[in-house]
Amino acid sequence: MKQNNSIKLFEDKNVRYIWDDEKEDWYFSVFDLISFLTDCSNPEEYIKEMLSRDEGLRFSWNTICIPVQMPGEDGKQHEVQSVNTQGLFRIIQSIPSKKAEPIRQFLAEIAAERMNQMLNPELAINQALKDYHRLGYSDDWINMRLKSIEIKKDLTDQWNAHNVKETSQHEALTNVICKTWSGKTVKEYKKFKGLKKESLQDNMSNIEMVLNMLAEVSASSITEVKNPQTYEENMQCAFDGGSVAAVARQSLEKELGHSVISSLNVKALILEQSDIKKLDGD
C-alpha cells in the first residue's frame, strides 16, 4: 500500500488514508475518521457506543474493519484499524453529527439519482454527458466513448449468452483482450497512466480508444460466429479479438514510428487538446 493523491473530502484533515494497489481501493483509519466527525477525545469508546446502537454495523464490523499498515505520529509504520470506501460511508451513516450530516445528505441524493436512472436509463446517459462536458472532454470524444460503452455491453451480452456469467470471468476475459492488443492488463495499463479508481477508457487517447473498441467489437463478433460453449473457448475468442486490434496497432506504429500506448491520463490529454486548439487558433 502507498499514500498517493489526496481525497478532497479529507484534504487538510487529520484522517490517514492509503491506497491498496492489490485491492484497488482506499483504506481509512477508523480512529482518525471518528475523531474528525465527532470531535471526541476517545474514539475507541465512541466506537463501542456506536456498535451498541447499530446492530447491523456491529455484526459486520469484523468484516469491514481490518488492520492496515499506516504511518503513526512517530513516523513509523503501525497496524491501524481501517475501512475501505464502502465501509467509510457505512460508518458515516451511523454517526449522528453535524459534520457527518452533509455527507449523509450527499449519499441520499446519489442513491435517489441512481434509483431514477435505473427506472429511466436515459437519465443516466444525460448525466454522463454532463459529467464528461464538465471534465472538459470534447463532443467528438464523448460520442466515441458512448459508442465504446455500447460495444462493451454487446460483448458482455455475448459472454452471458455463451455460458460466461460471473463478474470475475468477465474481468478475466477483458484482461485477455486488453493484454493481447496493448501488451498490458487493465491493472497494468491503469498503473502506467497513474490511475486508481478512475476508468481506464475515460483516460485513453483517441487512438487507444479506437483500438480498444476494435478489439472488443472483434471479440464480440468472433464469439457470436464461433458460438463457444466453455469458458476456455470464450477465452480463445477474446484472444482472437484482441489479436485483430494488435495487428492494427503494429501497422499504425510502423507508420508513425512510435508507440500509440500513452502514459497520459485525462488531465494531460485534455490539456494537450487545449494546447492544440490554441495553436490552431493562432
PDB file of C-alpha atoms in Angstrom:
ATOM      1  CA  MET A   1       0.000   0.000   0.000  1.00  0.00           C
ATOM      2  CA  LYS A   2       1.048   3.567  -0.515  1.00  0.00           C
ATOM      3  CA  GLN A   3      -0.280   7.086   0.064  1.00  0.00           C
ATOM      4  CA  ASN A   4      -0.839   8.973  -3.172  1.00  0.00           C
ATOM      5  CA  ASN A   5      -3.331  11.563  -4.380  1.00  0.00           C
ATOM      6  CA  SER A   6      -5.284  13.442  -1.716  1.00  0.00           C
ATOM      7  CA  ILE A   7      -9.015  12.948  -1.308  1.00  0.00           C
ATOM      8  CA  LYS A   8     -10.907  16.257  -1.254  1.00  0.00           C
ATOM      9  CA  LEU A   9     -13.289  15.034   1.454  1.00  0.00           C
ATOM     10  CA  PHE A  10     -10.410  14.779   3.937  1.00  0.00           C
ATOM     11  CA  GLU A  11      -7.940  17.224   2.430  1.00  0.00           C
ATOM     12  CA  ASP A  12      -6.031  19.075   5.160  1.00  0.00           C
ATOM     13  CA  LYS A  13      -7.775  16.942   7.819  1.00  0.00           C
ATOM     14  CA  ASN A  14      -6.049  14.580  10.250  1.00  0.00           C
ATOM     15  CA  VAL A  15      -7.549  11.493   8.643  1.00  0.00           C
ATOM     16  CA  ARG A  16      -4.993   8.977   7.440  1.00  0.00           C
ATOM     17  CA  TYR A  17      -5.856   7.081   4.280  1.00  0.00           C
ATOM     18  CA  ILE A  18      -3.870   4.928   1.919  1.00  0.00           C
ATOM     19  CA  TRP A  19      -4.281   3.253  -1.463  1.00  0.00           C
ATOM     20  CA  ASP A  20      -4.146  -0.537  -1.812  1.00  0.00           C
ATOM     21  CA  ASP A  21      -2.761  -1.427  -5.255  1.00  0.00           C
ATOM     22  CA  GLU A  22      -3.801  -5.055  -4.944  1.00  0.00           C
ATOM     23  CA  LYS A  23      -7.427  -4.459  -3.901  1.00  0.00           C
ATOM     24  CA  GLU A  24      -7.651  -1.197  -5.869  1.00  0.00           C
ATOM     25  CA  ASP A  25      -9.372   0.698  -3.069  1.00  0.00           C
ATOM     26  CA  TRP A  26      -8.724   3.396  -0.499  1.00  0.00           C
ATOM     27  CA  TYR A  27      -8.447   2.493   3.197  1.00  0.00           C
ATOM     28  CA  PHE A  28      -9.134   4.981   6.005  1.00  0.00           C
ATOM     29  CA  SER A  29      -8.095   4.990   9.661  1.00  0.00           C
ATOM     30  CA  VAL A  30     -11.256   4.353  11.695  1.00  0.00           C
ATOM     31  CA  PHE A  31      -9.985   6.205  14.783  1.00  0.00           C
ATOM     32  CA  ASP A  32      -8.995   9.247  12.709  1.00  0.00           C
ATOM     33  CA  LEU A  33     -12.362   9.195  10.963  1.00  0.00           C
ATOM     34  CA  ILE A  34     -14.305   9.031  14.241  1.00  0.00           C
ATOM     35  CA  SER A  35     -12.177  11.788  15.793  1.00  0.00           C
ATOM     36  CA  PHE A  36     -12.742  14.067  12.811  1.00  0.00           C
ATOM     37  CA  LEU A  37     -16.501  13.503  12.508  1.00  0.00           C
ATOM     38  CA  THR A  38     -17.363  13.583  16.234  1.00  0.00           C
ATOM     39  CA  ASP A  39     -14.587  15.692  17.827  1.00  0.00           C
ATOM     40  CA  CYS A  40     -14.468  13.056  20.585  1.00  0.00           C
ATOM     41  CA  SER A  41     -11.250  12.569  22.542  1.00  0.00           C
ATOM     42  CA  ASN A  42     -11.741   8.821  22.931  1.00  0.00           C
ATOM     43  CA  PRO A  43     -12.678   7.296  19.573  1.00  0.00           C
ATOM     44  CA  GLU A  44     -12.382   3.763  20.958  1.00  0.00           C
ATOM     45  CA  GLU A  45     -15.198   4.402  23.460  1.00  0.00           C
ATOM     46  CA  TYR A  46     -17.272   6.116  20.762  1.00  0.00           C
ATOM     47  CA  ILE A  47     -16.933   3.062  18.506  1.00  0.00           C
ATOM     48  CA  LYS A  48     -18.221   0.828  21.326  1.00  0.00           C
ATOM     49  CA  GLU A  49     -21.249   3.096  21.774  1.00  0.00           C
ATOM     50  CA  MET A  50     -21.816   3.273  18.022  1.00  0.00           C
ATOM     51  CA  LEU A  51     -21.779  -0.521  17.688  1.00  0.00           C
ATOM     52  CA  SER A  52     -24.116  -0.949  20.656  1.00  0.00           C
ATOM     53  CA  ARG A  53     -26.792   1.190  18.985  1.00  0.00           C
ATOM     54  CA  ASP A  54     -26.213  -0.044  15.400  1.00  0.00           C
ATOM     55  CA  GLU A  55     -26.791  -3.797  15.408  1.00  0.00           C
ATOM     56  CA  GLY A  56     -26.223  -4.200  11.655  1.00  0.00           C
ATOM     57  CA  LEU A  57     -22.863  -2.449  11.801  1.00  0.00           C
ATOM     58  CA  ARG A  58     -21.858  -4.481  14.882  1.00  0.00           C
ATOM     59  CA  PHE A  59     -22.490  -7.784  13.103  1.00  0.00           C
ATOM     60  CA  SER A  60     -20.402  -6.761  10.069  1.00  0.00           C
ATOM     61  CA  TRP A  61     -17.699  -4.859  11.961  1.00  0.00           C
ATOM     62  CA  ASN A  62     -15.070  -7.607  11.924  1.00  0.00           C
ATOM     63  CA  THR A  63     -15.589  -7.960   8.185  1.00  0.00           C
ATOM     64  CA  ILE A  64     -15.361  -4.310   7.129  1.00  0.00           C
ATOM     65  CA  CYS A  65     -12.733  -3.241   9.682  1.00  0.00           C
ATOM     66  CA  ILE A  66      -9.248  -4.673   9.057  1.00  0.00           C
ATOM     67  CA  PRO A  67      -5.682  -3.851  10.209  1.00  0.00           C
ATOM     68  CA  VAL A  68      -3.673  -1.832   7.685  1.00  0.00           C
ATOM     69  CA  GLN A  69      -0.113  -0.527   7.910  1.00  0.00           C
ATOM     70  CA  MET A  70      -0.108   3.283   8.183  1.00  0.00           C
ATOM     71  CA  PRO A  71       2.385   5.867   9.485  1.00  0.00           C
ATOM     72  CA  GLY A  72       1.992   6.976  13.110  1.00  0.00           C
ATOM     73  CA  GLU A  73       2.972  10.234  14.791  1.00  0.00           C
ATOM     74  CA  ASP A  74       6.462   8.794  15.311  1.00  0.00           C
ATOM     75  CA  GLY A  75       6.848   8.396  11.540  1.00  0.00           C
ATOM     76  CA  LYS A  76       6.963   4.610  11.812  1.00  0.00           C
ATOM     77  CA  GLN A  77       4.520   2.143  10.284  1.00  0.00           C
ATOM     78  CA  HIS A  78       1.855   0.726  12.611  1.00  0.00           C
ATOM     79  CA  GLU A  79      -1.157  -1.539  12.220  1.00  0.00           C
ATOM     80  CA  VAL A  80      -4.202   0.728  12.146  1.00  0.00           C
ATOM     81  CA  GLN A  81      -7.833  -0.429  12.153  1.00  0.00           C
ATOM     82  CA  SER A  82      -9.162   0.728   8.782  1.00  0.00           C
ATOM     83  CA  VAL A  83     -12.129   0.507   6.432  1.00  0.00           C
ATOM     84  CA  ASN A  84     -12.383   0.724   2.664  1.00  0.00           C
ATOM     85  CA  THR A  85     -14.553   3.246   0.798  1.00  0.00           C
ATOM     86  CA  GLN A  86     -17.762   1.279   1.288  1.00  0.00           C
ATOM     87  CA  GLY A  87     -17.010   0.812   4.971  1.00  0.00           C
ATOM     88  CA  LEU A  88     -16.265   4.528   5.276  1.00  0.00           C
ATOM     89  CA  PHE A  89     -19.733   5.502   4.075  1.00  0.00           C
ATOM     90  CA  ARG A  90     -21.351   2.803   6.212  1.00  0.00           C
ATOM     91  CA  ILE A  91     -19.758   4.292   9.341  1.00  0.00           C
ATOM     92  CA  ILE A  92     -20.788   7.818   8.318  1.00  0.00           C
ATOM     93  CA  GLN A  93     -24.397   6.602   8.125  1.00  0.00           C
ATOM     94  CA  SER A  94     -24.178   5.590  11.774  1.00  0.00           C
ATOM     95  CA  ILE A  95     -22.721   8.840  13.153  1.00  0.00           C
ATOM     96  CA  PRO A  96     -25.286  11.475  14.255  1.00  0.00           C
ATOM     97  CA  SER A  97     -23.020  14.514  13.979  1.00  0.00           C
ATOM     98  CA  LYS A  98     -23.195  17.834  12.144  1.00  0.00           C
ATOM     99  CA  LYS A  99     -20.021  17.019  10.223  1.00  0.00           C
ATOM    100  CA  ALA A 100     -21.449  13.710   9.010  1.00  0.00           C
ATOM    101  CA  GLU A 101     -24.867  15.097   8.022  1.00  0.00           C
ATOM    102  CA  PRO A 102     -23.780  16.794   4.739  1.00  0.00           C
ATOM    103  CA  ILE A 103     -22.147  13.547   3.625  1.00  0.00           C
ATOM    104  CA  ARG A 104     -25.288  11.563   4.514  1.00  0.00           C
ATOM    105  CA  GLN A 105     -27.393  14.014   2.513  1.00  0.00           C
ATOM    106  CA  PHE A 106     -24.989  13.634  -0.414  1.00  0.00           C
ATOM    107  CA  LEU A 107     -25.290   9.835  -0.254  1.00  0.00           C
ATOM    108  CA  ALA A 108     -29.097  10.100  -0.125  1.00  0.00           C
ATOM    109  CA  GLU A 109     -29.094  12.341  -3.217  1.00  0.00           C
ATOM    110  CA  ILE A 110     -26.805   9.938  -5.094  1.00  0.00           C
ATOM    111  CA  ALA A 111     -28.982   6.971  -4.143  1.00  0.00           C
ATOM    112  CA  ALA A 112     -32.145   8.792  -5.320  1.00  0.00           C
ATOM    113  CA  GLU A 113     -30.477   9.741  -8.603  1.00  0.00           C
ATOM    114  CA  ARG A 114     -29.284   6.177  -9.146  1.00  0.00           C
ATOM    115  CA  MET A 115     -32.779   4.788  -8.499  1.00  0.00           C
ATOM    116  CA  ASN A 116     -34.273   7.215 -11.006  1.00  0.00           C
ATOM    117  CA  GLN A 117     -31.607   6.243 -13.556  1.00  0.00           C
ATOM    118  CA  MET A 118     -32.425   2.555 -13.096  1.00  0.00           C
ATOM    119  CA  LEU A 119     -36.069   3.305 -13.869  1.00  0.00           C
ATOM    120  CA  ASN A 120     -35.153   5.601 -16.771  1.00  0.00           C
ATOM    121  CA  PRO A 121     -31.725   4.792 -18.318  1.00  0.00           C
ATOM    122  CA  GLU A 122     -31.902   7.937 -20.466  1.00  0.00           C
ATOM    123  CA  LEU A 123     -31.302   9.953 -17.298  1.00  0.00           C
ATOM    124  CA  ALA A 124     -28.026   8.070 -16.750  1.00  0.00           C
ATOM    125  CA  ILE A 125     -26.925   8.878 -20.305  1.00  0.00           C
ATOM    126  CA  ASN A 126     -27.784  12.553 -19.865  1.00  0.00           C
ATOM    127  CA  GLN A 127     -25.887  12.655 -16.572  1.00  0.00           C
ATOM    128  CA  ALA A 128     -22.861  11.026 -18.197  1.00  0.00           C
ATOM    129  CA  LEU A 129     -22.905  13.665 -20.943  1.00  0.00           C
ATOM    130  CA  LYS A 130     -22.995  16.459 -18.344  1.00  0.00           C
ATOM    131  CA  ASP A 131     -20.176  14.875 -16.344  1.00  0.00           C
ATOM    132  CA  TYR A 132     -17.941  14.416 -19.402  1.00  0.00           C
ATOM    133  CA  HIS A 133     -18.554  18.014 -20.535  1.00  0.00           C
ATOM    134  CA  ARG A 134     -17.830  19.267 -17.017  1.00  0.00           C
ATOM    135  CA  LEU A 135     -14.497  17.413 -17.039  1.00  0.00           C
ATOM    136  CA  GLY A 136     -13.528  19.072 -20.313  1.00  0.00           C
ATOM    137  CA  TYR A 137     -13.965  16.271 -22.842  1.00  0.00           C
ATOM    138  CA  SER A 138     -14.706  17.240 -26.448  1.00  0.00           C
ATOM    139  CA  ASP A 139     -18.025  16.338 -28.107  1.00  0.00           C
ATOM    140  CA  ASP A 140     -16.234  14.014 -30.548  1.00  0.00           C
ATOM    141  CA  TRP A 141     -14.521  12.141 -27.709  1.00  0.00           C
ATOM    142  CA  ILE A 142     -17.792  11.871 -25.759  1.00  0.00           C
ATOM    143  CA  ASN A 143     -19.614  10.403 -28.762  1.00  0.00           C
ATOM    144  CA  MET A 144     -16.839   7.856 -29.223  1.00  0.00           C
ATOM    145  CA  ARG A 145     -16.884   6.986 -25.508  1.00  0.00           C
ATOM    146  CA  LEU A 146     -20.632   6.381 -25.579  1.00  0.00           C
ATOM    147  CA  LYS A 147     -20.144   4.123 -28.589  1.00  0.00           C
ATOM    148  CA  SER A 148     -17.453   2.202 -26.699  1.00  0.00           C
ATOM    149  CA  ILE A 149     -19.912   1.632 -23.842  1.00  0.00           C
ATOM    150  CA  GLU A 150     -22.416   0.217 -26.331  1.00  0.00           C
ATOM    151  CA  ILE A 151     -19.750  -2.097 -27.779  1.00  0.00           C
ATOM    152  CA  LYS A 152     -18.753  -3.333 -24.317  1.00  0.00           C
ATOM    153  CA  LYS A 153     -22.393  -4.045 -23.473  1.00  0.00           C
ATOM    154  CA  ASP A 154     -22.777  -6.094 -26.675  1.00  0.00           C
ATOM    155  CA  LEU A 155     -19.628  -8.027 -25.752  1.00  0.00           C
ATOM    156  CA  THR A 156     -20.928  -8.680 -22.230  1.00  0.00           C
ATOM    157  CA  ASP A 157     -24.236  -9.866 -23.678  1.00  0.00           C
ATOM    158  CA  GLN A 158     -22.324 -12.303 -25.898  1.00  0.00           C
ATOM    159  CA  TRP A 159     -20.444 -13.692 -22.901  1.00  0.00           C
ATOM    160  CA  ASN A 160     -23.661 -14.097 -20.931  1.00  0.00           C
ATOM    161  CA  ALA A 161     -25.259 -15.883 -23.889  1.00  0.00           C
ATOM    162  CA  HIS A 162     -22.289 -18.257 -24.118  1.00  0.00           C
ATOM    163  CA  ASN A 163     -22.185 -19.544 -20.549  1.00  0.00           C
ATOM    164  CA  VAL A 164     -19.877 -16.910 -19.075  1.00  0.00           C
ATOM    165  CA  LYS A 165     -21.898 -15.015 -16.486  1.00  0.00           C
ATOM    166  CA  GLU A 166     -19.643 -14.424 -13.469  1.00  0.00           C
ATOM    167  CA  THR A 167     -18.144 -10.962 -12.979  1.00  0.00           C
ATOM    168  CA  SER A 168     -14.713 -12.435 -12.249  1.00  0.00           C
ATOM    169  CA  GLN A 169     -14.795 -14.290 -15.571  1.00  0.00           C
ATOM    170  CA  HIS A 170     -15.826 -11.131 -17.437  1.00  0.00           C
ATOM    171  CA  GLU A 171     -12.890  -9.319 -15.838  1.00  0.00           C
ATOM    172  CA  ALA A 172     -10.511 -12.110 -16.829  1.00  0.00           C
ATOM    173  CA  LEU A 173     -11.720 -12.072 -20.458  1.00  0.00           C
ATOM    174  CA  THR A 174     -11.440  -8.280 -20.534  1.00  0.00           C
ATOM    175  CA  ASN A 175      -7.846  -8.622 -19.343  1.00  0.00           C
ATOM    176  CA  VAL A 176      -7.102 -11.114 -22.127  1.00  0.00           C
ATOM    177  CA  ILE A 177      -8.433  -8.692 -24.749  1.00  0.00           C
ATOM    178  CA  CYS A 178      -6.570  -5.715 -23.267  1.00  0.00           C
ATOM    179  CA  LYS A 179      -3.295  -7.613 -22.762  1.00  0.00           C
ATOM    180  CA  THR A 180      -3.397  -9.019 -26.299  1.00  0.00           C
ATOM    181  CA  TRP A 181      -3.740  -5.715 -28.127  1.00  0.00           C
ATOM    182  CA  SER A 182      -1.943  -3.339 -25.732  1.00  0.00           C
ATOM    183  CA  GLY A 183       0.588  -5.599 -24.017  1.00  0.00           C
ATOM    184  CA  LYS A 184      -0.856  -4.678 -20.608  1.00  0.00           C
ATOM    185  CA  THR A 185      -3.609  -5.983 -18.359  1.00  0.00           C
ATOM    186  CA  VAL A 186      -6.230  -3.452 -17.271  1.00  0.00           C
ATOM    187  CA  LYS A 187      -4.488  -3.007 -13.899  1.00  0.00           C
ATOM    188  CA  GLU A 188      -1.076  -2.606 -15.535  1.00  0.00           C
ATOM    189  CA  TYR A 189      -2.499  -0.120 -18.039  1.00  0.00           C
ATOM    190  CA  LYS A 190      -4.117   1.936 -15.264  1.00  0.00           C
ATOM    191  CA  LYS A 191      -0.890   1.945 -13.245  1.00  0.00           C
ATOM    192  CA  PHE A 192       1.009   3.043 -16.378  1.00  0.00           C
ATOM    193  CA  LYS A 193      -1.340   6.034 -16.639  1.00  0.00           C
ATOM    194  CA  GLY A 194      -1.190   6.797 -12.910  1.00  0.00           C
ATOM    195  CA  LEU A 195      -4.828   5.864 -12.306  1.00  0.00           C
ATOM    196  CA  LYS A 196      -6.577   4.359  -9.291  1.00  0.00           C
ATOM    197  CA  LYS A 197     -10.379   4.155  -9.144  1.00  0.00           C
ATOM    198  CA  GLU A 198     -10.730   6.074 -12.421  1.00  0.00           C
ATOM    199  CA  SER A 199     -11.933   4.351 -15.583  1.00  0.00           C
ATOM    200  CA  LEU A 200      -9.185   3.272 -17.977  1.00  0.00           C
ATOM    201  CA  GLN A 201     -11.319   4.064 -21.034  1.00  0.00           C
ATOM    202  CA  ASP A 202     -12.028   7.570 -19.714  1.00  0.00           C
ATOM    203  CA  ASN A 203      -8.273   8.166 -19.765  1.00  0.00           C
ATOM    204  CA  MET A 204      -7.492   6.828 -23.223  1.00  0.00           C
ATOM    205  CA  SER A 205      -6.385   8.888 -26.190  1.00  0.00           C
ATOM    206  CA  ASN A 206      -8.464   8.741 -29.373  1.00  0.00           C
ATOM    207  CA  ILE A 207      -6.161   6.112 -30.891  1.00  0.00           C
ATOM    208  CA  GLU A 208      -6.148   3.982 -27.745  1.00  0.00           C
ATOM    209  CA  MET A 209      -9.927   4.196 -27.562  1.00  0.00           C
ATOM    210  CA  VAL A 210     -10.379   3.170 -31.205  1.00  0.00           C
ATOM    211  CA  LEU A 211      -8.025   0.191 -30.843  1.00  0.00           C
ATOM    212  CA  ASN A 212      -9.776  -0.934 -27.665  1.00  0.00           C
ATOM    213  CA  MET A 213     -13.142  -0.643 -29.403  1.00  0.00           C
ATOM    214  CA  LEU A 214     -11.796  -2.642 -32.350  1.00  0.00           C
ATOM    215  CA  ALA A 215     -10.561  -5.363 -30.004  1.00  0.00           C
ATOM    216  CA  GLU A 216     -13.862  -5.617 -28.152  1.00  0.00           C
ATOM    217  CA  VAL A 217     -16.142  -5.478 -31.198  1.00  0.00           C
ATOM    218  CA  SER A 218     -13.935  -8.104 -32.870  1.00  0.00           C
ATOM    219  CA  ALA A 219     -14.137 -10.347 -29.802  1.00  0.00           C
ATOM    220  CA  SER A 220     -17.911  -9.889 -29.723  1.00  0.00           C
ATOM    221  CA  SER A 221     -18.323 -10.762 -33.418  1.00  0.00           C
ATOM    222  CA  ILE A 222     -15.961 -13.753 -33.205  1.00  0.00           C
ATOM    223  CA  THR A 223     -17.816 -15.040 -30.140  1.00  0.00           C
ATOM    224  CA  GLU A 224     -21.146 -14.761 -31.954  1.00  0.00           C
ATOM    225  CA  VAL A 225     -19.857 -16.631 -35.024  1.00  0.00           C
ATOM    226  CA  LYS A 226     -17.824 -19.362 -33.291  1.00  0.00           C
ATOM    227  CA  ASN A 227     -20.511 -19.973 -30.647  1.00  0.00           C
ATOM    228  CA  PRO A 228     -18.189 -21.047 -27.794  1.00  0.00           C
ATOM    229  CA  GLN A 229     -19.748 -23.143 -25.034  1.00  0.00           C
ATOM    230  CA  THR A 230     -16.974 -23.272 -22.439  1.00  0.00           C
ATOM    231  CA  TYR A 231     -15.003 -20.625 -20.585  1.00  0.00           C
ATOM    232  CA  GLU A 232     -11.817 -21.779 -22.327  1.00  0.00           C
ATOM    233  CA  GLU A 233     -13.441 -21.405 -25.756  1.00  0.00           C
ATOM    234  CA  ASN A 234     -14.622 -17.907 -24.829  1.00  0.00           C
ATOM    235  CA  MET A 235     -11.074 -17.139 -23.719  1.00  0.00           C
ATOM    236  CA  GLN A 236      -9.811 -18.069 -27.184  1.00  0.00           C
ATOM    237  CA  CYS A 237     -12.396 -15.793 -28.816  1.00  0.00           C
ATOM    238  CA  ALA A 238     -11.283 -12.949 -26.537  1.00  0.00           C
ATOM    239  CA  PHE A 239      -7.664 -13.554 -27.545  1.00  0.00           C
ATOM    240  CA  ASP A 240      -8.595 -13.628 -31.238  1.00  0.00           C
ATOM    241  CA  GLY A 241     -10.480 -10.338 -30.907  1.00  0.00           C
ATOM    242  CA  GLY A 242      -7.552  -8.691 -29.159  1.00  0.00           C
ATOM    243  CA  SER A 243      -5.216 -10.027 -31.867  1.00  0.00           C
ATOM    244  CA  VAL A 244      -7.172  -8.160 -34.554  1.00  0.00           C
ATOM    245  CA  ALA A 245      -6.500  -4.855 -32.775  1.00  0.00           C
ATOM    246  CA  ALA A 246      -2.896  -5.877 -32.074  1.00  0.00           C
ATOM    247  CA  VAL A 247      -2.247  -6.232 -35.821  1.00  0.00           C
ATOM    248  CA  ALA A 248      -3.849  -2.819 -36.436  1.00  0.00           C
ATOM    249  CA  ARG A 249      -1.751  -1.286 -33.655  1.00  0.00           C
ATOM    250  CA  GLN A 250       1.505  -2.740 -35.035  1.00  0.00           C
ATOM    251  CA  SER A 251       0.710  -1.490 -38.525  1.00  0.00           C
ATOM    252  CA  LEU A 252      -0.082   2.017 -37.286  1.00  0.00           C
ATOM    253  CA  GLU A 253       3.005   2.213 -35.080  1.00  0.00           C
ATOM    254  CA  LYS A 254       5.145   1.160 -38.032  1.00  0.00           C
ATOM    255  CA  GLU A 255       3.808   4.129 -40.000  1.00  0.00           C
ATOM    256  CA  LEU A 256       4.062   6.577 -37.082  1.00  0.00           C
ATOM    257  CA  GLY A 257       7.427   5.414 -35.821  1.00  0.00           C
ATOM    258  CA  HIS A 258       6.381   5.393 -32.167  1.00  0.00           C
ATOM    259  CA  SER A 259       4.118   3.574 -29.721  1.00  0.00           C
ATOM    260  CA  VAL A 260       0.484   4.596 -29.504  1.00  0.00           C
ATOM    261  CA  ILE A 261       0.220   3.371 -25.903  1.00  0.00           C
ATOM    262  CA  SER A 262       0.318   6.605 -23.928  1.00  0.00           C
ATOM    263  CA  SER A 263       1.025   7.195 -20.243  1.00  0.00           C
ATOM    264  CA  LEU A 264      -1.084  10.356 -20.399  1.00  0.00           C
ATOM    265  CA  ASN A 265      -4.281  10.394 -18.351  1.00  0.00           C
ATOM    266  CA  VAL A 266      -7.369  12.551 -18.847  1.00  0.00           C
ATOM    267  CA  LYS A 267      -5.923  15.719 -17.302  1.00  0.00           C
ATOM    268  CA  ALA A 268      -2.867  15.639 -19.554  1.00  0.00           C
ATOM    269  CA  LEU A 269      -4.901  14.601 -22.608  1.00  0.00           C
ATOM    270  CA  ILE A 270      -7.399  17.451 -22.208  1.00  0.00           C
ATOM    271  CA  LEU A 271      -4.571  19.925 -21.611  1.00  0.00           C
ATOM    272  CA  GLU A 272      -2.845  18.617 -24.740  1.00  0.00           C
ATOM    273  CA  GLN A 273      -6.055  19.030 -26.780  1.00  0.00           C
ATOM    274  CA  SER A 274      -6.458  22.556 -25.387  1.00  0.00           C
ATOM    275  CA  ASP A 275      -2.926  23.483 -26.474  1.00  0.00           C
ATOM    276  CA  ILE A 276      -3.594  22.132 -29.980  1.00  0.00           C
ATOM    277  CA  LYS A 277      -6.745  24.257 -30.255  1.00  0.00           C
ATOM    278  CA  LYS A 278      -4.786  27.336 -29.189  1.00  0.00           C
ATOM    279  CA  LEU A 279      -2.182  26.668 -31.867  1.00  0.00           C
ATOM    280  CA  ASP A 280      -4.933  26.204 -34.452  1.00  0.00           C
ATOM    281  CA  GLY A 281      -6.473  29.489 -33.340  1.00  0.00           C
ATOM    282  CA  ASP A 282      -3.153  31.289 -33.815  1.00  0.00           C
TER     283      ASP A 282
END
